[in-house]
Every structure is written in C-alpha cells, then in structure tokens.
Amino acid sequence: MLGNFSYHNPTKLYFGEDSLSYLKDELKNYGNNVLLVYGGGSIKKSGLYDEITAVLKECGKNVAEVSGVMPNPTAEKLREGVKTARENGSEFILAVGGGSVCDYSKAVSVSVHCDDDPWDKYYIRFEEPSCEIVPVGCILTMAGTGSEMNGGAVITNHEQHLKIGHVFGDDVMPKFSILNPRYTMTLPKYQMTAGIYDIMNHICEQYFSGEDDNTSDYISEGLMRGLIHASRIAVKDPQDYEARSNIMWTATWALNTLVSRGKSTDWMVHMLGQSVGAYTDATHGMTLAAVSLPYYRYIMPYGVKKFARFATEVWGISAEGKTDEQLAEAGLAAMESWMKELGLVMKISDLGVTDEMIEGIADGTIILDGGYKVLDRDEVVSVLKASM
Ligand code: NZQ
Ligand code: ZN
C-alpha cells in the first residue's frame, strides 16, 4: 500500500432475510415527508410495495411517489422527480429497486434544492453539490451495481447520446441500505446474469492497474473467486439462497470504495459500455460483457504480469511450463468460457449496435488514464469493431 489515502464509508447496511424489520427504526431519524421511488412495477408484483407502504403508514409518514424509473434513468425523468420532490416538500427519499432506482434517487437528492439544471450541473460541468442534500435510504432488489453503498449516480441523456456517471461524495451515499437476498429471487435470469457480470467487471476495473504488491488486489481475488463459485450455483438454481446471498454481498464490496484503496483504477470497460448504452439503452451488465474481451485482449500485453496473476489466482490455472503471455491468455479464455456458461451477450451487435453507430459511440466514450494502456480514439474504434 504505497499511496496515501483515507477510508470512510457512511452507509449503514442491514443484510439478510429479516433486514426489512429495521426500516421502522431508521425512518424515525428522518422527516415526515417521504418520497418513495421505484421502477416499472416489479415491486408491486412481488408484494414488496405493500409491505413497505404498510411500514410507512405505521410510522405516520406522508408519502409521495415517483414510479416508473426506467433502467438507465434519463435526465428527463430526473427533472420530473425533482419537481415531485419540491411539490411535496420531501425530506427523505426511499429508493426501492435496482441500481437505476438507487442512482436516480441520489441524483434527485442533490437537485431538489439546487436551481441549476441537474444534467448540466452534475453531468456536463461535473460540479459538486453546493446545496442541501435530501437524505436517501435504499431497499435493494437487484444485485450488481453497488449503488447501495456508493455515491455513484449514472444518468442517460438520449437527445445528446450520452450516458454519464457522477460519483458523489460521502454526503450523497445512502444513509442506510436494506439488503435481503430473497428480494433478488424474482429477477429474470437475464438481469441476474447481467448483474453478476457487472460485479465481476467492477472488480476487474479496479484490479487491472498498478504493479505494486497491494492488499486491495488480494481482496479482489477473493471476491472474484467467491463470485465465480456462487454464480455457477445460481445460474443452475436461481432459488439457491446461499449463492444469491453471496452474490449480493459481493456486489456491495465490489464497488463501495474498498478495493480501489491505494490504486489507480481503469474503468475503460465501463466507459465503452456506457457509450454503447447511450446508443442502445441496453442492459448495463450486458454492454460490459460485450466489450470486455476485445478490450482486455488488446491491453493485456501492457499489463501481462497482472493478467498472468489473474489466471493463476482467480481461475486456478497452473503456471507450470507456461510463459506469462500464455498464462494471461489462458486466464482470459477461462473468463470467456465462464461468461458463455452464464449466457451473457458477447457482441455489441447483439445489443443493437450497427456499423453506422461506431463513430458516435467512440465520440461518447470518455478516455481515462488509470489502466495499463491509455487508448487513443482510433484504438477505441478498433476495440468497438472487434466487439461487433
Ligand atoms: O423497474 P422494475 O420493474 O423494478 O424492473 C427492473 C428493471 O427492469 C428489474 N428488477 C429489479 N429488481 C427486480 C426486477 N425484476 C424482478 N424482480 C426484482 N427483484 O430489473 C431491471 C433492471 O433494473 P436496474 O435497476 O436498471 O438494474 P441495475 O441494478 O443493473 O442498474 C443499472 C443502472 O445502474 C448504473 C447503470 O449504468 C444503470 O444505469 N450503474 C450504477 C453504478 C453505481 N451507482 O456505482 C455503477 C454501475 O457500473 C452502473 O453504471
Ligand atoms: Zn457497472
């Protein structure tokens, strides 16, 4: 751990089948006007909506609602939520759903008391909030993004063909999150596996960088091994509570700022995937799956030792008789076959990308410099073409 850093995570977690029972106590800490935010209706179908509204009623809260938060929430929907929160004097936001609902609630929280347009302020000018922030609590129904314990809030602007994430600070992170693995069991398999790959890629984004001996990398390897093991069980039996609970807990630790301590981080798979998402509105985890292997095969020569370590420590491949290059390729081949086993989308053309979109997707790809190789625009285009 050669660098200097601080570590603090303010989100309180309640995990397990009984975790909703803590909601009542938590609600006592916040104002009476609650904004209940949820997605397209899965929580009504599962019965969770009724359970939560009963608790809110029991606590005497005045509840306003924003429903229909879509996967990859939009700037337009964000403005609508801000308006509803203002009209109802919302003092607390309760997000019930996946990463989209949690991200969206954070974006609303920093915009209610701010006069500027939130898209321009936070996503184009990348400013930090200078206004009062409405506290957010999450009840998570999908494992993947880590939004339940981080400051990330990704918003899509379809007119501008941009999908951009702003990682806000401690004061925007959820005050508490309720994680009941049972809630994730109603997810369609496509969403479950997209979430699993999102988790894997969050760890990879933070693992594939640097050359020092770093505790964060050892934690990452353990998380990846556990995730791969649990995913193989869950994909055969999605109702396996033990596997689903391990996946949910891994998702939280994969992106709650822990495994990035003391490291530079890459995040180029996410930059490519987000730009693909801006053009196609495809499921986040699938956009990552479809660009990952061409990207990693391209940068692997620049960080071959780490890719070789990935092969031995994560995939259990023997180093005997192999060069670092051979090991590195074997590790990526193992990841590829695992991805196919999960049934992930392996090509961006299968997500609706056409040849005509490639240049625009490259324009919308933010190029970061924390990984093993800083891509130029031509290299972005060639990775995208190799992902078709
Ligand atoms: O809207 P409903 O009806 O709830 O349906 C959702 C949605 O259609 C459904 N779903 C969620 N829980 C369910 C369920 N269906 C049945 N049973 C349940 N228990 O699943 C669909 C996808 O949900 P969504 O919230 O969009 O998925 P996810 O959790 O993957 O979130 C994706 C968003 O998070 C952003 C992504 O870019 C994307 O906008 N990310 C946020 C990050 C962060 N905060 O740090 C980092 C990530 O890299 C990611 O970029
Ligand atoms: Zn992600």
Coordinates of C-alpha atoms and ligand atoms in Angstrom, one line a residue:
M1 CA 0.0 0.0 0.0
L2 CA 2.4 2.7 -1.3
G3 CA -0.1 5.5 -1.6
N4 CA -1.7 7.8 0.9
F5 CA -5.5 7.6 1.3
S6 CA -8.4 7.9 3.7
Y7 CA -11.2 5.4 4.0
H8 CA -14.6 6.0 5.3
N9 CA -18.0 4.7 4.3
P10 CA -21.0 6.2 5.9
T11 CA -23.7 3.8 4.7
K12 CA -25.2 1.5 7.3
L13 CA -26.2 -1.9 6.0
Y14 CA -28.9 -4.3 7.1
F15 CA -28.4 -7.7 5.5
G16 CA -30.5 -10.9 5.4
E17 CA -34.0 -12.2 5.4
D18 CA -35.1 -10.1 8.4
S19 CA -33.5 -6.9 7.2
L20 CA -36.7 -5.1 6.4
S21 CA -37.6 -5.1 10.1
Y22 CA -35.0 -2.4 10.7
L23 CA -36.8 0.1 8.4
K24 CA -39.1 1.3 11.1
D25 CA -36.2 2.3 13.4
E26 CA -34.3 4.0 10.5
L27 CA -37.4 6.1 9.4
K28 CA -37.5 7.7 12.9
N29 CA -34.3 9.5 12.0
Y30 CA -35.8 11.4 9.1
G31 CA -38.5 14.0 8.3
N32 CA -42.2 13.1 7.8
N33 CA -42.4 13.8 4.1
V34 CA -41.1 10.8 2.3
L35 CA -40.6 10.4 -1.4
L36 CA -41.0 6.7 -2.3
V37 CA -39.1 6.0 -5.6
Y38 CA -39.4 2.8 -7.6
G39 CA -39.2 1.3 -11.0
G40 CA -41.6 -0.2 -13.5
G41 CA -43.7 -2.4 -11.2
S42 CA -41.6 -5.4 -10.2
I43 CA -42.1 -4.4 -6.5
K44 CA -45.9 -4.3 -6.9
K45 CA -45.8 -7.8 -8.4
S46 CA -43.6 -9.2 -5.7
G47 CA -45.7 -7.7 -2.9
L48 CA -42.8 -5.6 -1.6
Y49 CA -44.6 -2.4 -2.3
D50 CA -47.4 -3.4 0.0
E51 CA -45.0 -4.3 2.8
I52 CA -43.1 -1.1 2.6
T53 CA -46.1 1.2 2.3
A54 CA -47.6 -0.5 5.4
V55 CA -44.4 0.3 7.4
L56 CA -44.5 3.9 6.1
K57 CA -48.1 4.2 7.2
E58 CA -47.4 2.7 10.6
C59 CA -44.7 5.3 11.1
G60 CA -47.2 8.1 10.2
K61 CA -45.3 9.3 7.1
N62 CA -46.7 11.5 4.4
V63 CA -45.8 9.6 1.2
A64 CA -45.4 11.0 -2.3
E65 CA -44.3 8.7 -5.1
V66 CA -42.2 8.7 -8.2
S67 CA -42.8 5.5 -10.1
G68 CA -41.6 4.2 -13.5
V69 CA -37.9 4.9 -13.0
M70 CA -36.6 3.1 -16.0
P71 CA -33.4 1.0 -16.4
N72 CA -30.7 3.6 -17.3
P73 CA -32.7 6.5 -15.9
T74 CA -32.9 9.6 -18.0
A75 CA -32.3 13.3 -17.5
E76 CA -35.9 14.0 -18.3
K77 CA -37.1 11.6 -15.6
L78 CA -34.7 13.2 -13.2
R79 CA -36.3 16.6 -13.8
E80 CA -39.7 15.1 -13.2
G81 CA -38.5 13.6 -9.8
V82 CA -37.1 16.9 -8.7
K83 CA -40.4 18.6 -9.4
T84 CA -42.4 16.0 -7.4
A85 CA -39.9 16.2 -4.5
R86 CA -40.2 20.0 -4.4
E87 CA -44.0 20.0 -4.7
N88 CA -44.2 17.6 -1.7
G89 CA -41.5 19.1 0.4
S90 CA -39.7 15.8 0.5
E91 CA -37.4 15.4 3.5
F92 CA -36.3 11.8 2.8
I93 CA -36.1 9.6 -0.3
L94 CA -36.7 5.9 0.0
A95 CA -35.4 4.1 -3.1
V96 CA -36.8 0.6 -3.7
G97 CA -35.4 -1.2 -6.7
G98 CA -32.1 -1.9 -8.5
G99 CA -29.2 0.3 -9.3
S100 CA -31.3 2.5 -11.6
V101 CA -33.7 3.4 -8.8
C102 CA -30.9 4.0 -6.2
D103 CA -28.8 6.0 -8.7
Y104 CA -31.8 8.1 -9.7
S105 CA -32.7 8.8 -6.1
K106 CA -29.2 10.1 -5.4
A107 CA -29.4 12.3 -8.4
V108 CA -32.8 13.7 -7.2
S109 CA -31.3 14.2 -3.7
V110 CA -28.6 16.7 -4.9
S111 CA -31.0 18.5 -7.2
V112 CA -34.1 19.3 -5.2
H113 CA -32.6 22.3 -3.5
C114 CA -30.5 23.4 -6.5
D115 CA -31.6 26.0 -9.0
D116 CA -29.4 24.8 -11.9
D117 CA -30.4 22.1 -14.4
P118 CA -29.1 18.9 -12.8
W119 CA -27.9 17.4 -16.1
D120 CA -25.8 20.4 -17.0
K121 CA -24.5 20.9 -13.5
Y122 CA -23.6 17.4 -12.5
Y123 CA -23.1 15.5 -15.8
I124 CA -21.8 18.1 -18.2
R125 CA -20.0 20.6 -15.9
F126 CA -19.2 17.9 -13.3
E127 CA -19.8 20.3 -10.4
E128 CA -20.2 19.1 -6.8
P129 CA -23.4 19.9 -4.9
S130 CA -23.4 23.1 -3.0
C131 CA -27.0 22.9 -1.8
E132 CA -28.8 21.0 0.9
I133 CA -28.9 17.3 0.1
V134 CA -32.0 15.2 0.8
P135 CA -31.0 12.0 2.6
V136 CA -31.6 8.7 0.8
G137 CA -32.2 5.2 2.0
C138 CA -32.3 2.1 -0.3
I139 CA -34.1 -1.2 -0.3
L140 CA -32.3 -3.2 -2.9
T141 CA -34.0 -5.7 -5.2
M142 CA -31.2 -6.4 -7.7
A143 CA -27.5 -7.2 -7.0
G144 CA -24.9 -5.7 -9.3
T145 CA -24.1 -2.0 -9.3
G146 CA -23.0 -1.5 -5.7
S147 CA -25.2 1.7 -5.8
E148 CA -26.5 0.7 -2.3
M149 CA -23.1 1.7 -0.7
N150 CA -21.5 4.2 -3.0
G151 CA -22.0 7.7 -4.3
G152 CA -22.5 6.7 -8.0
A153 CA -25.4 8.1 -10.0
V154 CA -25.5 7.3 -13.7
I155 CA -27.9 9.3 -15.9
T156 CA -28.6 8.9 -19.6
N157 CA -29.5 11.7 -22.0
H158 CA -31.0 10.2 -25.1
E159 CA -31.1 13.5 -27.1
Q160 CA -27.4 14.0 -26.5
H161 CA -26.5 10.3 -26.9
L162 CA -24.6 10.4 -23.6
K163 CA -24.7 8.2 -20.6
I164 CA -22.6 9.6 -17.8
G165 CA -21.8 8.7 -14.2
H166 CA -21.1 11.1 -11.4
V167 CA -19.5 9.7 -8.3
F168 CA -20.6 11.9 -5.5
G169 CA -19.0 12.1 -2.1
D170 CA -19.9 10.6 1.4
D171 CA -22.8 13.0 2.0
V172 CA -24.7 11.7 -1.1
M173 CA -24.2 8.0 -0.3
P174 CA -27.3 6.2 1.0
K175 CA -27.7 6.7 4.8
F176 CA -28.7 3.0 5.0
S177 CA -29.4 0.2 2.7
I178 CA -31.5 -2.9 3.3
L179 CA -30.2 -6.0 1.5
N180 CA -32.5 -9.0 1.5
P181 CA -31.2 -11.6 -1.0
R182 CA -34.7 -13.1 -1.1
Y183 CA -35.9 -9.9 -2.9
T184 CA -33.5 -10.7 -5.8
M185 CA -35.1 -14.0 -6.5
T186 CA -37.8 -12.7 -8.7
L187 CA -35.3 -11.2 -11.1
P188 CA -35.4 -12.6 -14.7
K189 CA -32.3 -14.7 -15.4
Y190 CA -31.1 -12.1 -18.0
Q191 CA -31.0 -9.5 -15.3
M192 CA -29.4 -11.8 -12.7
T193 CA -26.6 -12.7 -15.0
A194 CA -26.1 -9.1 -16.2
G195 CA -25.8 -8.2 -12.6
I196 CA -23.2 -10.9 -11.9
Y197 CA -21.1 -9.7 -14.8
D198 CA -21.4 -6.1 -13.6
I199 CA -20.0 -7.2 -10.2
M200 CA -17.1 -9.1 -11.9
N201 CA -16.3 -6.2 -14.1
H202 CA -16.3 -3.7 -11.2
I203 CA -13.6 -5.8 -9.6
C204 CA -11.6 -6.1 -12.8
E205 CA -11.8 -2.4 -13.4
Q206 CA -10.0 -1.9 -10.1
Y207 CA -7.7 -4.9 -10.3
F208 CA -6.1 -4.4 -13.7
S209 CA -3.9 -1.5 -12.8
G210 CA -0.6 -0.9 -11.0
E211 CA 2.4 -3.1 -10.4
D212 CA 2.9 -2.9 -6.6
D213 CA 2.1 -5.5 -4.1
N214 CA -1.3 -4.3 -2.8
T215 CA -3.8 -5.6 -0.3
S216 CA -6.6 -4.4 -2.4
D217 CA -5.7 -6.9 -5.2
Y218 CA -5.7 -9.8 -2.8
I219 CA -9.2 -8.8 -1.5
S220 CA -10.3 -8.5 -5.2
E221 CA -9.1 -12.0 -6.0
G222 CA -11.0 -13.5 -3.1
L223 CA -14.2 -11.6 -4.1
M224 CA -13.8 -12.8 -7.7
R225 CA -13.3 -16.5 -6.7
G226 CA -16.3 -16.3 -4.4
L227 CA -18.4 -14.7 -7.1
I228 CA -17.5 -17.2 -9.8
H229 CA -18.3 -20.1 -7.4
A230 CA -21.7 -18.6 -6.4
S231 CA -22.6 -17.7 -10.0
R232 CA -22.2 -21.2 -11.1
I233 CA -24.7 -22.4 -8.5
A234 CA -27.1 -19.5 -9.0
V235 CA -27.3 -20.0 -12.8
K236 CA -28.3 -23.6 -12.3
D237 CA -30.6 -22.9 -9.4
P238 CA -31.6 -19.2 -9.1
Q239 CA -33.5 -20.0 -5.9
D240 CA -30.4 -21.1 -4.0
Y241 CA -30.4 -18.6 -1.1
E242 CA -26.8 -19.2 -0.1
A243 CA -25.5 -18.4 -3.6
R244 CA -27.8 -15.4 -4.1
S245 CA -26.8 -14.0 -0.7
N246 CA -23.1 -14.3 -1.5
I247 CA -23.6 -12.6 -4.9
M248 CA -25.5 -9.8 -3.2
W249 CA -22.8 -9.2 -0.6
T250 CA -20.0 -9.4 -3.1
A251 CA -21.7 -6.8 -5.3
T252 CA -21.7 -4.4 -2.4
W253 CA -18.0 -4.9 -1.6
A254 CA -17.0 -4.8 -5.3
L255 CA -17.9 -1.2 -5.5
N256 CA -18.1 0.5 -2.2
T257 CA -14.7 2.2 -2.5
L258 CA -12.8 -0.5 -0.5
V259 CA -10.9 -2.4 -3.3
S260 CA -9.8 0.8 -5.0
R261 CA -7.8 2.0 -2.0
G262 CA -4.2 2.6 -2.8
K263 CA -4.7 2.0 -6.5
S264 CA -5.2 3.8 -9.7
T265 CA -8.2 2.3 -11.5
D266 CA -9.0 1.5 -15.1
W267 CA -12.8 1.8 -15.8
M268 CA -12.4 1.8 -19.6
V269 CA -14.8 -1.2 -20.0
H270 CA -17.4 0.9 -18.2
M271 CA -16.7 4.0 -20.4
L272 CA -17.1 1.9 -23.6
G273 CA -20.2 0.1 -22.2
Q274 CA -21.8 3.3 -21.1
S275 CA -21.4 4.8 -24.5
V276 CA -22.9 1.7 -26.1
G277 CA -25.8 2.1 -23.6
A278 CA -26.3 5.7 -24.6
Y279 CA -27.0 4.5 -28.2
T280 CA -28.9 1.3 -27.5
D281 CA -30.4 1.6 -24.0
A282 CA -29.1 -1.9 -23.5
T283 CA -28.9 -3.6 -20.0
H284 CA -25.8 -2.2 -18.3
G285 CA -24.1 -5.5 -17.4
M286 CA -24.5 -6.9 -21.0
T287 CA -22.9 -3.8 -22.5
L288 CA -19.8 -4.5 -20.3
A289 CA -19.8 -8.2 -21.2
A290 CA -19.9 -7.4 -24.9
V291 CA -16.9 -5.1 -25.0
S292 CA -14.7 -6.8 -22.2
L293 CA -12.8 -9.5 -24.0
P294 CA -11.7 -7.4 -27.0
Y295 CA -10.6 -4.7 -24.6
Y296 CA -8.7 -7.0 -22.3
R297 CA -7.1 -8.9 -25.1
Y298 CA -5.9 -5.5 -26.5
I299 CA -4.4 -4.1 -23.3
M300 CA -3.1 -7.5 -21.9
P301 CA 0.4 -7.1 -23.4
Y302 CA 0.8 -3.8 -21.4
G303 CA 0.0 -5.5 -18.1
V304 CA 0.8 -9.1 -18.8
K305 CA 2.1 -9.9 -15.3
K306 CA -1.2 -8.9 -13.7
F307 CA -3.2 -10.9 -16.3
A308 CA -1.0 -13.9 -15.6
R309 CA -1.7 -13.5 -11.9
F310 CA -5.4 -13.2 -12.7
A311 CA -5.1 -16.7 -14.4
T312 CA -3.5 -18.4 -11.5
E313 CA -5.1 -16.7 -8.5
V314 CA -8.7 -16.3 -9.9
W315 CA -9.1 -19.1 -12.3
G316 CA -6.7 -21.6 -10.7
I317 CA -4.7 -22.2 -13.8
S318 CA -1.3 -23.9 -13.3
A319 CA 1.7 -21.7 -14.2
E320 CA 3.9 -24.8 -14.9
G321 CA 5.6 -24.7 -18.3
K322 CA 3.8 -21.5 -19.4
T323 CA 5.1 -18.1 -20.2
D324 CA 3.3 -15.1 -18.7
E325 CA 1.7 -14.4 -22.1
Q326 CA 0.4 -17.9 -22.3
L327 CA -1.0 -17.8 -18.8
A328 CA -2.5 -14.4 -19.4
E329 CA -4.4 -15.7 -22.5
A330 CA -5.5 -18.8 -20.6
G331 CA -7.0 -16.6 -17.9
L332 CA -9.0 -14.6 -20.4
A333 CA -10.1 -17.8 -22.1
A334 CA -11.3 -19.1 -18.8
M335 CA -13.2 -15.9 -18.2
E336 CA -14.7 -16.2 -21.7
S337 CA -15.9 -19.7 -21.2
W338 CA -17.5 -18.7 -17.8
M339 CA -19.2 -15.8 -19.5
K340 CA -20.7 -18.2 -22.1
E341 CA -21.7 -20.6 -19.3
L342 CA -23.7 -17.7 -17.8
G343 CA -25.3 -16.9 -21.2
L344 CA -24.0 -13.3 -21.4
V345 CA -24.3 -11.2 -24.5
M346 CA -20.8 -11.4 -26.1
K347 CA -21.2 -8.9 -29.0
I348 CA -22.4 -5.3 -29.2
S349 CA -24.2 -6.1 -32.5
D350 CA -26.5 -8.4 -30.4
L351 CA -27.4 -5.3 -28.4
G352 CA -28.5 -3.3 -31.4
V353 CA -25.2 -1.6 -32.3
T354 CA -24.9 -1.0 -36.1
D355 CA -21.8 -0.2 -38.1
E356 CA -23.1 3.4 -38.5
M357 CA -23.1 3.9 -34.7
I358 CA -19.5 3.1 -34.1
E359 CA -18.1 6.6 -34.7
G360 CA -20.7 8.2 -32.5
I361 CA -20.1 5.6 -29.7
A362 CA -16.4 6.3 -29.9
D363 CA -17.1 10.1 -29.6
G364 CA -19.2 9.4 -26.5
T365 CA -16.5 7.2 -24.9
I366 CA -14.7 9.1 -22.2
I367 CA -11.0 8.1 -22.3
L368 CA -9.5 7.5 -18.8
D369 CA -5.8 7.0 -18.0
G370 CA -5.6 4.8 -14.9
G371 CA -5.2 1.4 -16.6
Y372 CA -2.3 -0.3 -18.3
K373 CA -2.7 1.5 -21.6
V374 CA -4.3 4.8 -22.4
L375 CA -6.3 4.3 -25.6
D376 CA -6.5 6.9 -28.4
R377 CA -9.6 7.4 -30.3
D378 CA -8.6 5.0 -33.2
E379 CA -8.0 2.3 -30.6
V380 CA -11.4 2.9 -29.1
V381 CA -12.9 2.4 -32.6
S382 CA -10.9 -0.8 -33.1
V383 CA -12.0 -2.2 -29.8
L384 CA -15.6 -1.4 -30.6
K385 CA -15.3 -3.0 -34.1
A386 CA -13.7 -6.1 -32.5
S387 CA -16.8 -6.2 -30.2
M388 CA -19.3 -6.4 -33.1
Ligands
NZQ1 O1 -38.2 -1.4 -12.9 P1 -38.6 -2.7 -12.3 O2 -40.0 -3.1 -12.6 O3 -38.3 -2.7 -10.8 O4 -37.7 -3.8 -13.1 C1 -36.3 -3.8 -13.0 C2 -35.6 -3.4 -14.3 O5 -36.5 -3.7 -15.4 C3 -35.9 -5.2 -12.9 N1 -35.8 -5.6 -11.5 C4 -35.1 -5.1 -10.5 N2 -35.2 -5.9 -9.4 C5 -36.1 -6.8 -9.7 C6 -36.5 -6.7 -11.0 N3 -37.4 -7.5 -11.6 C7 -37.9 -8.5 -10.9 N4 -37.6 -8.7 -9.6 C8 -36.7 -7.9 -9.0 N5 -36.3 -8.2 -7.7 O6 -34.6 -5.3 -13.4 C9 -34.5 -4.3 -14.4 C10 -33.1 -3.7 -14.3 O7 -33.0 -2.9 -13.1 P2 -31.9 -1.8 -13.0 O8 -32.1 -1.1 -11.7 O9 -31.9 -1.0 -14.2 O10 -30.6 -2.7 -13.0 P3 -29.2 -2.4 -12.3 O11 -29.2 -2.7 -10.9 O12 -28.2 -3.2 -13.1 O13 -28.9 -0.9 -12.5 C11 -28.4 -0.4 -13.8 C12 -28.1 1.1 -13.6 O14 -27.1 1.4 -12.7 C13 -26.0 2.1 -13.3 C14 -26.1 1.6 -14.7 O15 -25.3 2.4 -15.6 C15 -27.6 1.6 -15.0 O16 -28.0 2.9 -15.3 N6 -24.7 1.8 -12.6 C16 -24.5 2.4 -11.4 C17 -23.3 2.3 -10.7 C18 -23.1 2.9 -9.4 N7 -24.0 3.5 -8.7 O17 -22.0 2.9 -8.9 C19 -22.2 1.6 -11.2 C20 -22.5 0.7 -12.3 O18 -21.4 0.4 -13.1 C21 -23.6 1.2 -13.2 O19 -23.1 2.0 -14.2
ZN2 ZN -21.1 -1.4 -13.7

